[in-house]
Short mmCIF file of C-alpha atoms in Angstrom, two decimals:
data_model
loop_
_atom_site.label_atom_id
_atom_site.label_comp_id
_atom_site.label_asym_id
_atom_site.label_seq_id
_atom_site.Cartn_x
_atom_site.Cartn_y
_atom_site.Cartn_z
CA UNK A 255 42.15 -31.52 -100.16
CA UNK A 256 45.45 -33.63 -100.97
CA UNK A 257 45.58 -34.68 -104.44
CA UNK A 258 48.08 -37.42 -105.32
CA UNK A 259 49.75 -38.32 -109.03
CA UNK A 260 49.49 -40.65 -110.75
CA UNK A 261 46.83 -42.93 -109.42
CA UNK A 262 48.24 -46.00 -110.85
CA UNK A 263 51.96 -46.85 -112.05
CA UNK A 264 53.44 -49.83 -113.49
CA UNK A 265 57.42 -50.12 -113.10
CA UNK A 266 60.13 -52.76 -113.66
CA UNK A 267 62.45 -53.89 -110.78
CA UNK A 268 65.44 -51.70 -110.73
CA UNK A 269 63.80 -48.79 -111.94
CA UNK A 270 63.14 -45.45 -110.15
CA UNK A 271 59.53 -43.81 -109.80
CA UNK A 272 59.02 -40.46 -108.73
CA UNK A 273 55.37 -39.97 -106.76
CA UNK A 274 53.72 -36.67 -106.35
CA UNK A 275 51.60 -34.68 -103.84
CA UNK A 276 49.82 -31.63 -103.64
CA UNK A 277 49.06 -30.61 -100.23
CA UNK A 278 45.88 -28.83 -98.67
CA UNK A 279 45.99 -25.34 -98.72
CA UNK A 280 47.39 -23.73 -95.84
CA UNK A 281 49.26 -26.76 -94.56
CA UNK A 282 52.90 -26.66 -94.16
CA UNK A 283 53.52 -30.36 -93.15
CA UNK A 284 53.71 -33.18 -95.47
CA UNK A 285 53.83 -37.12 -94.51
CA UNK A 286 54.13 -39.98 -96.59
CA UNK A 287 52.98 -43.46 -95.80
CA UNK A 288 53.40 -47.01 -97.70
CA UNK A 289 50.30 -49.38 -97.26
CA UNK A 290 50.57 -52.83 -98.33
CA UNK A 291 47.43 -54.90 -99.14
CA UNK A 292 45.48 -55.83 -96.31
CA UNK A 293 47.64 -53.58 -93.91
CA UNK A 294 47.46 -50.57 -92.16
CA UNK A 295 49.75 -47.63 -93.58
CA UNK A 296 53.41 -47.64 -92.63
CA UNK A 297 55.06 -44.28 -91.95
CA UNK A 298 57.81 -43.33 -94.29
CA UNK A 299 58.99 -39.82 -93.57
CA UNK A 300 57.84 -36.25 -92.84
CA UNK A 301 58.71 -32.81 -94.19
CA UNK A 302 58.10 -29.67 -92.32
CA UNK A 303 59.27 -26.44 -93.64
CA UNK A 304 61.18 -28.44 -96.35
CA UNK A 305 63.31 -30.33 -93.71
CA UNK A 306 62.84 -33.90 -93.06
CA UNK A 307 61.25 -33.94 -89.67
CA UNK A 308 61.31 -37.51 -89.14
CA UNK A 309 61.50 -41.14 -90.73
CA UNK A 310 60.08 -44.58 -90.49
CA UNK A 311 62.10 -48.04 -91.04
CA UNK A 312 62.52 -47.40 -94.49
CA UNK A 313 66.05 -47.48 -96.67
CA UNK A 314 67.60 -44.62 -98.23
CA UNK A 315 66.61 -45.50 -101.37
CA UNK A 316 63.23 -43.76 -100.12
CA UNK A 317 63.91 -40.19 -100.16
CA UNK A 318 61.74 -36.83 -100.45
CA UNK A 319 61.19 -33.23 -101.26
CA UNK A 320 59.05 -30.37 -100.10
CA UNK A 321 58.46 -27.66 -102.36
CA UNK A 322 58.03 -23.75 -101.74
CA UNK A 323 54.51 -24.45 -102.61
CA UNK A 324 54.10 -27.24 -99.94
CA UNK A 325 53.71 -29.76 -102.83
CA UNK A 326 56.03 -32.64 -101.99
CA UNK A 327 57.39 -35.60 -104.10
CA UNK A 328 58.32 -39.21 -102.81
CA UNK A 329 61.22 -40.80 -104.86
CA UNK A 330 62.04 -44.39 -104.97
CA UNK A 331 65.21 -46.01 -106.28
CA UNK A 332 66.43 -49.50 -107.24
CA UNK A 333 62.52 -50.71 -106.94
CA UNK A 334 62.35 -53.97 -105.68
CA UNK A 335 59.01 -56.28 -105.91
CA UNK A 336 58.08 -55.79 -102.43
CA UNK A 337 57.69 -51.89 -103.01
CA UNK A 338 54.45 -52.66 -104.66
CA UNK A 339 52.02 -50.93 -102.55
CA UNK A 340 49.49 -47.96 -102.30
CA UNK A 341 51.52 -44.85 -101.53
CA UNK A 342 49.74 -42.28 -99.41
CA UNK A 343 50.56 -38.53 -98.89
CA UNK A 344 49.14 -36.94 -95.92
CA UNK A 345 49.01 -33.03 -95.24
CA UNK A 346 48.51 -31.00 -91.97
CA UNK A 347 49.22 -27.75 -90.29
CA UNK A 348 51.53 -27.85 -87.53
CA UNK A 349 51.95 -31.58 -87.46
CA UNK A 350 48.59 -32.56 -87.08
CA UNK A 351 47.90 -31.78 -83.39
CA UNK A 352 45.32 -29.28 -84.32
CA UNK A 353 42.96 -30.70 -87.09
CA UNK A 354 44.75 -33.88 -87.78
CA UNK A 355 46.15 -35.11 -91.20
CA UNK A 356 44.19 -34.97 -94.70
CA UNK A 357 45.59 -37.79 -96.75
CA UNK A 358 45.09 -38.23 -100.52
CA UNK A 359 43.52 -41.45 -102.25
CA UNK A 360 47.11 -42.53 -103.17
CA UNK A 361 49.27 -43.71 -105.91
CA UNK A 362 49.11 -47.69 -106.73
CA UNK A 363 52.43 -48.75 -107.55
CA UNK A 364 53.05 -52.20 -109.09
CA UNK A 365 56.80 -53.57 -109.67
CA UNK A 366 56.98 -56.37 -111.80
CA UNK B 257 55.44 -45.72 -79.61
CA UNK B 258 52.59 -47.02 -77.39
CA UNK B 259 50.54 -49.49 -78.89
CA UNK B 260 46.92 -49.88 -79.46
CA UNK B 261 44.70 -53.16 -79.17
CA UNK B 262 41.10 -53.04 -81.13
CA UNK B 263 38.50 -55.74 -82.16
CA UNK B 264 39.31 -57.23 -85.73
CA UNK B 265 35.69 -56.57 -86.84
CA UNK B 266 32.17 -55.18 -85.79
CA UNK B 267 28.62 -55.12 -87.03
CA UNK B 268 26.24 -52.59 -86.68
CA UNK B 269 22.53 -51.88 -87.90
CA UNK B 270 21.98 -48.62 -89.82
CA UNK B 271 20.48 -45.53 -87.69
CA UNK B 272 22.14 -47.52 -84.39
CA UNK B 273 24.75 -45.95 -82.19
CA UNK B 274 28.07 -47.90 -82.57
CA UNK B 275 30.60 -48.04 -79.83
CA UNK B 276 34.14 -48.82 -81.35
CA UNK B 277 36.61 -49.58 -78.35
CA UNK B 278 40.46 -49.42 -78.09
CA UNK B 279 42.83 -50.32 -75.47
CA UNK B 280 46.05 -48.68 -74.86
CA UNK B 281 47.27 -49.61 -71.28
CA UNK B 282 51.05 -48.17 -72.21
CA UNK B 283 49.67 -45.09 -72.99
CA UNK B 284 52.07 -41.97 -71.69
CA UNK B 285 50.88 -38.57 -70.30
CA UNK B 286 51.73 -36.67 -73.91
CA UNK B 287 49.95 -39.48 -76.30
CA UNK B 288 47.25 -38.08 -78.08
CA UNK B 289 44.28 -40.41 -78.90
CA UNK B 290 43.74 -40.16 -82.64
CA UNK B 291 40.88 -41.76 -84.82
CA UNK B 292 40.96 -42.33 -88.46
CA UNK B 293 38.86 -44.22 -90.78
CA UNK B 294 39.30 -45.79 -94.25
CA UNK B 295 36.58 -46.34 -96.70
CA UNK B 296 37.54 -48.67 -99.68
CA UNK B 297 39.90 -47.24 -102.18
CA UNK B 298 40.66 -44.18 -100.28
CA UNK B 299 43.01 -42.76 -98.10
CA UNK B 300 42.71 -42.34 -94.21
CA UNK B 301 40.24 -39.91 -93.14
CA UNK B 302 40.60 -38.00 -89.93
CA UNK B 303 37.68 -38.54 -87.52
CA UNK B 304 38.69 -36.91 -84.24
CA UNK B 305 41.40 -36.80 -81.45
CA UNK B 306 41.70 -36.08 -77.95
CA UNK B 307 44.24 -36.11 -74.88
CA UNK B 308 42.39 -36.38 -71.44
CA UNK B 309 38.76 -34.83 -71.93
CA UNK B 310 35.90 -36.28 -74.04
CA UNK B 311 35.54 -34.58 -77.21
CA UNK B 312 32.71 -34.27 -79.84
CA UNK B 313 32.87 -33.11 -83.44
CA UNK B 314 30.33 -33.50 -86.24
CA UNK B 315 31.54 -37.01 -87.42
CA UNK B 316 31.79 -38.62 -84.07
CA UNK B 317 32.25 -38.12 -80.05
CA UNK B 318 35.29 -39.77 -78.34
CA UNK B 319 35.10 -40.92 -74.62
CA UNK B 320 38.46 -41.22 -72.85
CA UNK B 321 38.48 -43.35 -69.57
CA UNK B 322 40.00 -41.56 -66.75
CA UNK B 323 42.68 -43.51 -66.25
CA UNK B 324 43.38 -43.01 -70.15
CA UNK B 325 44.26 -46.71 -70.90
CA UNK B 326 41.04 -46.99 -73.18
CA UNK B 327 38.89 -44.96 -75.11
CA UNK B 328 35.66 -45.30 -77.19
CA UNK B 329 34.70 -43.64 -80.50
CA UNK B 330 31.05 -43.39 -80.80
CA UNK B 331 29.19 -43.15 -84.15
CA UNK B 332 25.61 -41.96 -82.79
CA UNK B 333 23.78 -42.87 -85.60
CA UNK B 334 25.56 -45.53 -88.18
CA UNK B 335 24.96 -44.77 -91.89
CA UNK B 336 26.11 -47.23 -94.89
CA UNK B 337 28.60 -44.72 -95.44
CA UNK B 338 30.18 -45.28 -92.05
CA UNK B 339 31.47 -48.99 -93.35
CA UNK B 340 34.95 -48.81 -93.31
CA UNK B 341 38.01 -49.67 -91.33
CA UNK B 342 38.46 -47.66 -88.09
CA UNK B 343 42.11 -46.93 -86.81
CA UNK B 344 42.81 -46.01 -83.09
CA UNK B 345 46.38 -44.35 -83.14
CA UNK B 346 48.37 -42.99 -80.28
CA UNK B 347 50.73 -40.21 -81.25
CA UNK B 348 53.23 -38.74 -78.77
CA UNK B 349 53.32 -34.80 -78.97
CA UNK B 350 56.94 -33.98 -78.91
CA UNK B 351 58.00 -37.31 -80.46
CA UNK B 352 58.82 -38.45 -83.92
CA UNK B 353 56.19 -36.15 -85.77
CA UNK B 354 54.02 -37.46 -88.37
CA UNK B 355 54.44 -41.11 -87.17
CA UNK B 356 51.14 -42.21 -87.00
CA UNK B 357 51.23 -46.05 -86.16
CA UNK B 358 48.50 -47.80 -87.78
CA UNK B 359 47.53 -51.37 -86.54
CA UNK B 360 44.97 -53.51 -88.27
CA UNK B 361 42.04 -51.55 -86.98
CA UNK B 362 38.57 -52.61 -86.50
CA UNK B 363 36.41 -53.16 -89.84
CA UNK B 364 33.05 -51.96 -89.15
CA UNK B 365 30.13 -53.42 -91.36
CA UNK B 366 26.56 -51.65 -91.43
CA UNK B 367 23.71 -53.58 -92.21
CA UNK B 368 20.74 -51.91 -93.76
#
């Protein structure tokens, strides 16, 4: 499946954070979502073949990378209190239209 | 992206069938209908997806109205492990890939 690290993280406002994701074996697409408490996940961006392939309504201080082994990172600069949320990574083959997206259990980020 | 409407919550008894409705009156011809569910403290889990015809898999069935303006997720025999938030999502093939727009979903409770 999809594994994410760390599971929990506490950061101070203004700091930078890197979240990591290992995709399911054989998957070539990875997407990142932010889920605030009590809400559905919100799409941040997607990477396909190491290129950003779509982006939601998030500022440029949210950035990502996809590595040759299809693992991925989400970087957030200049953290704000509202960035506190569960961050979910989802991988898929061919953008999810075959067998859907496989989600990890997420990283819970708290900004204080 | 087209919007979906779901009831906020539903209740079911264990071992009985559950029909979870979803309205998507503004669906376009290239929108796929996806269903995901999210158990407490976990990431969303892919359930099923379809375009025009009814679909079955090991988890559930998806019944799509002839005009495609509504669909129903059918769990044939609910178990306590099916208690989750169920999301009905439209994804446009050829649109912004990976952008699954999650609403608030339907919270399904299963009584023993």
